[in-house]
Coordinates of C-alpha atoms (C1' of nucleotides) in Angstrom, one line a residue:
Chain A
X1091 CA -0.1 -0.4 -0.4
X1092 CA 2.8 2.4 0.9
X1093 CA 5.2 3.0 -1.7
X1094 CA 8.9 2.9 -1.3
X1095 CA 11.3 5.4 -0.6
X1096 CA 14.7 5.0 -2.1
X1097 CA 15.2 0.5 -1.8
X1098 CA 13.9 -1.2 -4.8
X1099 CA 13.2 -4.8 -3.3
X1100 CA 11.8 -3.7 0.0
X1101 CA 8.5 -2.1 0.0
X1102 CA 9.5 -0.3 3.7
X1103 CA 12.4 1.2 5.1
X1104 CA 14.7 -0.8 7.0
X1105 CA 17.2 0.1 9.4
X1106 CA 21.2 -1.3 9.4
X1107 CA 19.7 -3.6 12.6
X1108 CA 17.1 -4.8 9.6
X1109 CA 14.5 -2.7 11.8
X1110 CA 11.1 -1.1 10.6
X1111 CA 7.6 -0.1 12.2
X1112 CA 6.0 -2.8 10.5
X1113 CA 8.7 -5.6 12.0
X1114 CA 8.3 -4.2 15.1
X1115 CA 4.6 -4.2 15.5
X1116 CA 4.7 -7.9 13.7
X1117 CA 7.2 -8.9 16.5
X1118 CA 5.1 -6.9 19.7
X1119 CA 2.1 -8.6 18.2
X1120 CA 3.7 -11.9 18.6
X1121 CA 4.5 -11.4 22.2
X1122 CA 1.4 -9.9 22.9
X1123 CA -0.8 -13.0 21.7
X1124 CA 1.4 -15.4 23.4
X1125 CA 1.9 -13.6 26.9
X1126 CA -1.3 -11.2 27.0
X1127 CA -1.4 -7.4 27.8
X1128 CA -0.5 -7.5 31.2
X1129 CA 3.2 -9.3 30.2
X1130 CA 3.3 -6.9 27.5
X1131 CA 6.6 -4.1 28.0
X1132 CA 9.0 -2.4 26.4
X1133 CA 11.9 -3.3 28.2
X1134 CA 10.8 -6.8 27.6
X1135 CA 10.2 -6.8 24.1
X1136 CA 13.3 -5.2 23.1
X1137 CA 14.8 -7.6 25.0
X1138 CA 12.5 -10.4 23.1
X1139 CA 14.4 -8.8 19.7
X1140 CA 17.7 -8.2 21.0
X1141 CA 17.8 -4.8 20.9
X1142 CA 18.4 -2.2 23.3
X1143 CA 15.1 -0.8 25.0
X1144 CA 15.3 2.5 24.2
X1145 CA 15.7 1.6 19.9
X1146 CA 12.1 1.3 20.1
X1147 CA 11.2 4.9 20.7
X1148 CA 13.3 5.8 17.5
X1149 CA 10.1 3.9 15.5
X1150 CA 7.4 5.0 17.9
X1151 CA 7.4 8.1 20.5
X1152 CA 5.4 5.8 23.3
X1153 CA 3.9 2.7 24.3
X1154 CA 0.6 3.7 23.7
X1155 CA 1.6 4.9 20.3
X1156 CA 3.3 1.2 19.6
X1157 CA 0.2 -0.6 20.8
X1158 CA -2.0 1.5 18.4
X1159 CA -0.1 1.2 16.2
X1160 CA -0.9 -3.0 16.8
X1161 CA -4.3 -2.0 15.9
X1162 CA -4.2 0.2 12.9
X1163 CA -1.4 -2.6 11.4
X1164 CA -3.2 -5.9 12.1
X1165 CA -7.3 -5.4 11.7
X1166 CA -6.9 -4.7 8.4
X1167 CA -5.4 -7.9 7.4
X1168 CA -7.3 -9.7 10.2
X1169 CA -10.7 -10.2 8.0
X1170 CA -11.4 -11.2 4.4
X1171 CA -15.7 -12.0 3.3
X1172 CA -16.7 -12.3 -0.1
X1173 CA -20.4 -11.1 0.3
X1174 CA -23.1 -13.0 -1.2
X1175 CA -26.5 -13.6 -0.1
X1176 CA -29.0 -11.6 2.0
X1177 CA -28.1 -8.8 4.0
X1178 CA -28.7 -11.3 7.0
X1179 CA -26.4 -13.7 5.5
X1180 CA -23.9 -11.8 4.2
X1181 CA -23.7 -9.6 7.9
X1182 CA -23.6 -13.5 9.7
X1183 CA -20.7 -14.4 7.4
X1184 CA -18.6 -10.4 8.6
X1185 CA -19.5 -11.1 11.7
X1186 CA -18.3 -14.5 12.3
X1187 CA -15.1 -13.8 10.2
X1188 CA -14.5 -11.5 13.0
X1189 CA -14.8 -13.7 15.5
X1190 CA -12.2 -16.0 13.8
X1191 CA -9.9 -13.2 13.8
X1192 CA -10.0 -12.2 17.5
X1193 CA -9.6 -15.4 18.4
X1194 CA -6.6 -15.9 16.7
X1195 CA -5.5 -12.5 18.2
X1196 CA -6.8 -12.1 21.2
X1197 CA -4.7 -8.9 21.7
X1198 CA -6.8 -7.4 19.6
X1199 CA -9.4 -7.6 21.7
X1200 CA -7.6 -6.5 24.8
X1201 CA -6.1 -3.7 23.1
X1202 CA -9.1 -2.3 21.5
X1203 CA -10.4 -1.6 25.1
X1204 CA -11.0 2.4 25.9
X1205 CA -8.9 2.6 22.9
X1206 CA -11.3 4.1 20.3
X1207 CA -11.0 3.4 16.8
X1208 CA -9.4 6.6 14.7
X1209 CA -6.9 4.6 13.0
X1210 CA -7.9 3.7 9.7
X1211 CA -6.2 0.0 9.0
X1212 CA -9.1 -0.9 11.9
X1213 CA -12.3 0.8 9.9
X1214 CA -12.5 -2.0 7.2
X1215 CA -14.8 -4.3 8.9
X1216 CA -16.7 -1.2 9.9
X1217 CA -17.4 -0.4 6.5
X1218 CA -18.6 -3.1 5.1
X1219 CA -21.0 -3.8 7.7
X1220 CA -22.7 -0.4 7.1
X1221 CA -22.6 -0.8 3.5
X1222 CA -24.3 -3.9 4.0
X1223 CA -26.7 -2.5 6.6
X1224 CA -27.0 0.4 4.2
X1225 CA -28.3 -1.4 1.3
X1226 CA -30.7 -3.4 3.2
X1227 CA -32.9 -0.3 3.5
X1228 CA -31.3 0.8 6.7
X1229 CA -31.1 5.0 7.5
X1230 CA -28.0 6.2 8.6
X1231 CA -28.5 5.9 12.3
X1232 CA -30.4 2.6 12.2
X1233 CA -27.4 1.7 10.4
X1234 CA -24.6 3.0 12.9
X1235 CA -26.7 1.7 15.9
X1236 CA -26.8 -1.8 14.9
X1237 CA -23.7 -2.0 14.0
X1238 CA -22.4 -0.7 17.2
X1239 CA -24.7 -3.8 18.4
X1240 CA -22.8 -6.3 16.5
X1241 CA -19.4 -4.7 17.1
X1242 CA -19.6 -4.1 21.2
X1243 CA -21.2 -8.2 21.2
X1244 CA -18.2 -9.4 19.1
X1245 CA -15.3 -7.4 21.3
X1246 CA -17.8 -8.7 23.9
X1247 CA -17.5 -12.3 23.6
X1248 CA -13.8 -11.6 22.5
X1249 CA -13.2 -10.2 26.0
X1250 CA -15.1 -11.3 28.6
X1251 CA -16.2 -14.9 26.5
X1252 CA -14.2 -18.0 26.4
X1253 CA -10.4 -18.5 26.2
X1254 CA -9.8 -15.7 28.2
X1255 CA -8.4 -17.1 31.1
X1256 CA -10.7 -19.4 33.2
X1257 CA -9.9 -23.1 33.3
X1258 CA -12.8 -25.2 32.9
X1259 CA -12.3 -27.6 35.6
X1260 CA -11.4 -24.3 38.2
X1261 CA -14.8 -23.2 37.0
X1262 CA -17.0 -26.4 37.8
X1263 CA -15.5 -26.8 40.7
X1264 CA -16.2 -23.1 42.2
X1265 CA -19.8 -23.5 41.3
X1266 CA -20.1 -27.1 42.6
X1267 CA -19.2 -25.5 45.6
X1268 CA -21.9 -23.3 45.7
X1269 CA -24.2 -23.3 49.2
X1270 CA -27.3 -24.7 47.6
X1271 CA -29.7 -22.7 50.0
X1272 CA -28.5 -19.2 48.6
X1273 CA -28.0 -20.5 45.1
X1274 CA -30.4 -23.6 44.2
X1275 CA -30.9 -23.0 40.3
X1276 CA -27.0 -22.3 39.7
X1277 CA -26.0 -24.9 42.2
X1278 CA -28.5 -27.1 40.1
X1279 CA -26.8 -26.2 36.7
X1280 CA -23.2 -26.4 37.8
X1281 CA -21.9 -28.4 35.1
X1282 CA -24.0 -26.9 32.3
X1283 CA -23.2 -23.5 33.7
X1284 CA -19.2 -24.3 33.4
X1285 CA -19.6 -25.9 29.9
X1286 CA -21.3 -22.4 28.7
X1287 CA -18.6 -20.8 29.8
X1288 CA -16.3 -22.7 28.0
X1289 CA -18.5 -23.1 24.5
X1290 CA -17.6 -21.5 21.5
X1291 CA -20.3 -21.8 19.8
X1292 CA -22.4 -19.4 22.4
X1293 CA -21.5 -16.7 20.0
X1294 CA -23.2 -17.8 17.3
X1295 CA -26.3 -18.6 19.4
X1296 CA -25.7 -15.2 20.1
X1297 CA -25.4 -13.5 17.0
X1298 CA -28.6 -15.1 15.8
X1299 CA -30.6 -14.2 18.1
X1300 CA -29.4 -10.8 17.6
X1301 CA -29.9 -11.0 13.8
X1302 CA -33.5 -12.9 14.3
X1303 CA -33.8 -9.9 16.9
X1304 CA -33.0 -7.6 13.6
X1305 CA -34.9 -9.0 10.8
X1306 CA -38.2 -8.8 13.3
X1307 CA -37.8 -5.6 13.9
X1308 CA -37.3 -4.4 9.9
X1309 CA -40.2 -6.5 8.6
X1310 CA -42.2 -5.3 11.9
X1311 CA -41.6 -1.3 10.4
X1312 CA -42.5 -2.1 6.9
X1313 CA -46.1 -3.8 8.2
X1314 CA -46.5 -0.6 9.8
X1315 CA -45.4 1.6 7.0
X1316 CA -47.7 -0.5 4.9
Chain B
X746 CA -23.8 -11.0 57.1
X747 CA -20.7 -11.9 59.1
X748 CA -20.8 -11.9 62.7
X749 CA -18.9 -10.1 64.6
X750 CA -15.9 -11.6 66.5
X751 CA -15.5 -9.2 70.2
X752 CA -16.6 -6.1 69.0
X753 CA -20.6 -5.3 70.0
X754 CA -21.3 -2.1 68.0
X755 CA -19.8 -2.9 64.6
X756 CA -20.6 -6.4 62.6
X757 CA -16.8 -6.3 61.2
X758 CA -13.8 -6.3 63.2
X759 CA -12.2 -2.7 63.0
X760 CA -8.2 -2.0 63.8
X761 CA -6.6 0.9 66.0
X762 CA -6.2 3.0 62.7
X763 CA -10.3 2.1 62.1
X764 CA -9.3 -0.2 59.1
X765 CA -11.4 -3.5 58.3
X766 CA -11.3 -5.2 54.8
X767 CA -15.1 -3.8 53.7
X768 CA -13.5 -0.1 54.8
X769 CA -10.4 -0.7 52.5
X770 CA -12.4 -2.4 49.7
X771 CA -14.8 0.6 50.0
X772 CA -12.0 3.0 49.4
X773 CA -10.5 1.3 46.6
X774 CA -13.8 1.1 44.8
X775 CA -13.6 4.9 45.0
X776 CA -10.2 5.4 43.4
X777 CA -10.8 2.8 41.0
X778 CA -14.2 4.2 39.9
X779 CA -12.6 7.8 39.9
X780 CA -9.5 7.2 38.2
X781 CA -9.6 3.4 36.3
X782 CA -7.9 0.3 36.8
X783 CA -5.0 1.9 34.7
X784 CA -3.5 4.3 37.7
X785 CA -4.9 2.1 40.5
X786 CA -1.7 0.8 42.5
X787 CA -1.4 -0.4 46.1
X788 CA 1.3 2.3 46.7
X789 CA -1.3 4.9 45.5
X790 CA -4.3 3.5 47.6
X791 CA -1.9 3.5 50.6
X792 CA -0.9 7.2 50.1
X793 CA -4.8 8.5 49.1
X794 CA -6.0 6.3 52.7
X795 CA -2.8 8.0 54.8
X796 CA -1.5 4.8 55.5
X797 CA 1.6 2.9 54.7
X798 CA 1.5 1.1 51.3
X799 CA 2.3 -2.5 53.4
X800 CA -0.3 -2.0 56.2
X801 CA -2.4 -2.8 53.1
X802 CA -0.5 -6.2 52.7
X803 CA -2.2 -7.2 56.4
X804 CA -5.4 -7.3 55.3
X805 CA -5.2 -9.0 52.0
X806 CA -2.3 -11.1 50.7
X807 CA -1.5 -9.2 47.4
X808 CA -3.0 -6.9 44.7
X809 CA -4.7 -10.0 42.8
X810 CA -6.9 -10.8 45.9
X811 CA -7.6 -6.5 46.8
X812 CA -9.5 -6.8 43.0
X813 CA -11.3 -10.0 43.9
X814 CA -12.5 -8.3 46.7
X815 CA -13.9 -5.5 45.4
X816 CA -15.9 -7.7 42.6
X817 CA -17.0 -9.9 45.6
X818 CA -18.4 -7.3 47.7
X819 CA -19.9 -4.7 45.4
X820 CA -21.2 -6.9 42.8
X821 CA -23.6 -9.0 45.7
X822 CA -25.1 -4.9 46.6
X823 CA -25.6 -3.7 43.2
X824 CA -28.7 -5.9 41.6
X825 CA -32.0 -5.6 43.1
X826 CA -35.1 -6.3 41.1
X827 CA -38.4 -7.2 42.1
X828 CA -39.3 -9.7 39.7
X829 CA -43.1 -9.4 37.7
X830 CA -44.7 -10.3 34.5
X831 CA -43.1 -12.4 31.5
X832 CA -40.1 -13.9 31.8
X833 CA -39.1 -11.8 28.5
X834 CA -40.1 -8.9 31.0
X835 CA -38.2 -9.8 34.1
X836 CA -35.2 -11.3 32.1
X837 CA -35.7 -7.3 30.7
X838 CA -35.1 -5.9 33.8
X839 CA -32.8 -7.6 35.2
X840 CA -30.3 -6.7 32.4
X841 CA -31.2 -2.9 32.5
X842 CA -30.4 -3.3 36.6
X843 CA -27.0 -5.0 35.4
X844 CA -26.5 -2.3 32.9
X845 CA -27.6 0.7 35.4
X846 CA -24.9 -0.6 38.4
X847 CA -22.2 -1.3 35.9
X848 CA -23.2 2.6 35.0
X849 CA -22.5 3.6 38.4
X850 CA -19.5 1.2 38.9
X851 CA -17.4 1.3 35.7
X852 CA -14.1 -0.2 37.6
X853 CA -16.7 -3.8 37.8
X854 CA -16.7 -4.3 34.0
X855 CA -12.7 -3.6 33.9
X856 CA -11.7 -5.9 37.1
X857 CA -14.2 -8.7 35.6
X858 CA -12.6 -9.1 32.2
X859 CA -10.3 -12.4 32.8
X860 CA -11.0 -12.4 36.1
X861 CA -13.9 -15.1 36.2
X862 CA -16.6 -15.6 39.1
X863 CA -15.5 -17.4 41.2
X864 CA -16.5 -15.5 44.1
X865 CA -20.0 -16.2 45.9
X866 CA -21.2 -12.6 46.0
X867 CA -20.9 -11.6 42.5
X868 CA -23.0 -14.8 41.2
X869 CA -26.7 -13.3 42.1
X870 CA -27.6 -11.8 39.2
X871 CA -26.4 -15.0 37.5
X872 CA -28.9 -17.3 40.3
X873 CA -31.6 -14.5 39.1
X874 CA -31.2 -15.1 35.4
X875 CA -31.1 -18.6 35.6
X876 CA -34.1 -18.9 38.1
X877 CA -36.1 -16.9 35.1
X878 CA -35.0 -18.9 32.3
X879 CA -35.5 -22.3 34.1
X880 CA -39.0 -21.1 35.2
X881 CA -39.5 -20.1 31.6
X882 CA -38.9 -23.9 30.9
X883 CA -35.3 -23.5 29.2
X884 CA -33.4 -26.5 29.3
X885 CA -30.3 -26.5 31.8
X886 CA -27.6 -26.2 29.0
X887 CA -29.9 -23.5 27.3
X888 CA -30.4 -21.7 30.2
X889 CA -26.5 -21.0 30.8
X890 CA -25.8 -20.4 26.9
X891 CA -28.7 -18.6 27.1
X892 CA -27.5 -16.4 30.5
X893 CA -23.8 -16.6 28.9
X894 CA -25.2 -14.5 26.0
X895 CA -26.7 -11.8 28.1
X896 CA -23.8 -11.6 30.6
X897 CA -21.5 -11.1 27.6
X898 CA -23.7 -8.3 26.2
X899 CA -23.9 -6.6 29.0
X900 CA -20.4 -6.6 30.0
X901 CA -19.3 -6.3 26.9
X902 CA -21.2 -2.8 26.4
X903 CA -19.3 -2.0 29.7
X904 CA -16.4 -2.8 28.7
X905 CA -16.5 -1.6 25.2
X906 CA -19.8 0.9 24.9
X907 CA -19.8 4.2 25.1
X908 CA -18.6 6.0 28.0
X909 CA -15.6 4.0 28.5
X910 CA -12.7 6.8 27.1
X911 CA -13.5 8.3 23.4
X912 CA -14.8 11.9 23.4
X913 CA -17.8 12.2 20.7
X914 CA -15.9 15.6 19.3
X915 CA -12.6 13.6 18.6
X916 CA -14.0 10.5 17.3
X917 CA -16.4 12.8 14.3
X918 CA -13.2 14.3 13.9
X919 CA -11.3 11.5 12.9
X920 CA -14.3 10.0 11.2
X921 CA -15.1 13.1 9.2
X922 CA -11.3 12.6 8.2
X923 CA -11.8 9.4 6.4
X924 CA -10.5 8.7 3.2
X925 CA -14.3 9.0 1.1
X926 CA -12.6 6.6 -1.6
X927 CA -11.8 3.6 1.1
X928 CA -14.2 4.1 3.2
X929 CA -17.5 5.4 1.2
X930 CA -20.1 4.4 3.5
X931 CA -18.2 5.2 6.9
X932 CA -17.7 8.9 5.4
X933 CA -21.2 9.4 4.4
X934 CA -22.4 8.2 8.1
X935 CA -19.8 9.5 9.7
X936 CA -21.8 12.3 12.1
X937 CA -24.3 8.8 12.7
X938 CA -21.6 6.7 13.6
X939 CA -19.8 9.1 16.0
X940 CA -23.2 9.9 17.7
X941 CA -23.8 5.9 17.9
X942 CA -21.1 5.7 19.9
X943 CA -21.9 7.7 22.4
X944 CA -25.3 6.7 22.6
X945 CA -26.5 4.7 25.8
X946 CA -29.9 3.5 24.4
X947 CA -27.8 1.3 22.2
X948 CA -28.2 -1.1 24.9
X949 CA -31.6 -1.5 25.1
X950 CA -31.3 -1.6 21.1
X951 CA -29.4 -4.5 21.6
X952 CA -30.6 -5.9 24.5
X953 CA -34.0 -6.2 23.1
X954 CA -32.8 -7.7 19.6
X955 CA -31.5 -10.7 21.7
X956 CA -34.9 -11.1 23.6
X957 CA -37.1 -10.9 20.3
X958 CA -34.5 -13.4 18.9
X959 CA -34.9 -15.6 22.3
X960 CA -38.7 -15.3 22.0
X961 CA -38.6 -16.6 18.6
X962 CA -36.4 -19.7 19.1
X963 CA -38.5 -20.5 21.9
X964 CA -41.8 -20.5 20.2
X965 CA -40.2 -21.7 16.7
X966 CA -38.9 -25.2 18.9
X967 CA -42.4 -25.4 20.3
X968 CA -43.9 -25.0 17.1
X969 CA -42.1 -28.3 16.3
X970 CA -42.8 -30.2 19.1
X971 CA -46.7 -29.9 18.3
Chain C
dA1320 C1' 20.5 8.7 10.9
dC1321 C1' 20.4 5.5 13.9
dC1322 C1' 21.2 3.1 18.3
dT1323 C1' 22.0 2.9 23.4
dG1324 C1' 23.4 3.1 29.0
dA1325 C1' 22.2 5.7 32.9
dA1326 C1' 19.1 8.3 35.3
dC1327 C1' 14.5 8.9 37.3
dA1328 C1' 9.7 8.2 39.3
dC1329 C1' 7.1 4.7 39.2
dC1330 C1' 5.3 -0.3 40.6
dG1331 C1' 4.2 -4.9 43.3
dT1332 C1' 6.0 -7.5 47.2
dT1333 C1' 9.7 -9.5 50.8
dC1334 C1' 11.4 -9.3 55.0
dA1335 C1' 12.9 -7.9 59.0
dA1336 C1' 11.5 -4.8 62.6
dG1337 C1' 8.9 -1.6 65.2
dT1338 C1' 4.6 -0.9 68.5
Chain D
dA962 C1' -2.1 -7.9 67.0
dC963 C1' -1.2 -4.2 63.8
dC964 C1' 1.8 -1.6 61.4
dT965 C1' 5.5 0.1 58.7
dG966 C1' 10.4 1.3 56.2
dA967 C1' 14.2 -0.5 53.1
dA968 C1' 15.4 -3.2 49.8
dC969 C1' 14.5 -5.8 45.4
dA970 C1' 13.3 -6.7 40.2
dC971 C1' 10.6 -4.6 38.2
dC972 C1' 7.5 -0.3 35.0
dG973 C1' 8.2 3.6 31.2
dT974 C1' 10.4 7.4 29.2
dT975 C1' 14.2 11.8 29.3
dC976 C1' 18.4 12.6 27.8
dA977 C1' 22.8 13.1 26.8
dA978 C1' 25.8 10.3 24.4
dG979 C1' 27.7 6.9 21.1
dT980 C1' 28.7 5.4 16.0

DNA sequence: ACCTGAACACCGTTCAAGT
DNA sequence: ACCTGAACACCGTTCAAGT
């Protein structure tokens, strides 16, 4: 996408140590996906890459800028979807694709919290979703609000859903040990509750509830208009 | 709830500095709600309370235990709901109540990420929701999976929804500045998109989509059975 | 131009000591 | 029993210096 400066073969400037913004971002994302945001530090990234910590500051003004860079660089290549079918089917496919991407790079969802979009690279999914919704006849405001719902569910699932940290057996133990007099229902459903917390398919369940509810709202308003 | 040890008037042990687990947790939650999780530290909490940092370690083994304590202590008093009406109405009311609680204490949602339930105090909402769903005729597994969807949406909204950090004008600026050739739809909807990101009512929109989709699934399966 | 160590103001936590 | 300072191993970042 970006034009090269002076070198011919590579499309991004590379220093004498072989460093570039892109390369640093790749290594940072690897470290992040491996050990999580809590364990990430500039010093550790430097160590891992075999360079001095302060070298990083030659490429990014500070830690936050580096993290923003990761979102911008990775989000754009995450989701690819070839649209076909009804708006509902296309939207479903897009959200499943987003879910897959967030599964592959759990760090993205972690970073995205409290870090609003802004960066152009991170908006391709939004653009695609908005296009589908607008083509389906939603008003600008309806489309924007509806996408917010889907977006929050997808990122919420990544942030609060399975795979986060809880080990299923540990959760089951804790739930099984609940006092049955204060938590009668939950104690009765301990196994199912623990299983649901590790269940990836809950995403599709929720997504389909959302899309069905959305479809109902659309046909409802059409009936009102008629 | 806990029985007093030796003192009569107070139901929780108080040290010579007037300290107790409960009091420390209250102060910690205040600090957390005010300045956010990133700015929270044991040293700062000690300073704010006018006590030595290490005094805190007499009440909690470490920082994580203190944060777990906040969830446990606060979650139980957060949500009160008097159930009436259909399961759909009661569930709706419960989730709106949870949303209100998370708005009041944004720190809770921040803490809950990567911190699975386990603590008994944090499970009252879960128990209530599961009771409603079970009474409505859902199987144990269906009820558990459905509550997961609602839970993730509510916490996802708190974690990724409005109020997080983005200033609306700043977001609007960023969206307006998008290149219209790569983001035609989004550029066209910049105002609506920015507004939707600050819009609290998007929670109810999504909640109703979920509940409508859920209702449709229920009536659908009944029709299958008949 | 690119890279870096020393230094500063922060962390959480251990440990030994104060009352 | 309750409280605490010093010390250790970490942070992010500034600044001045190296090539």
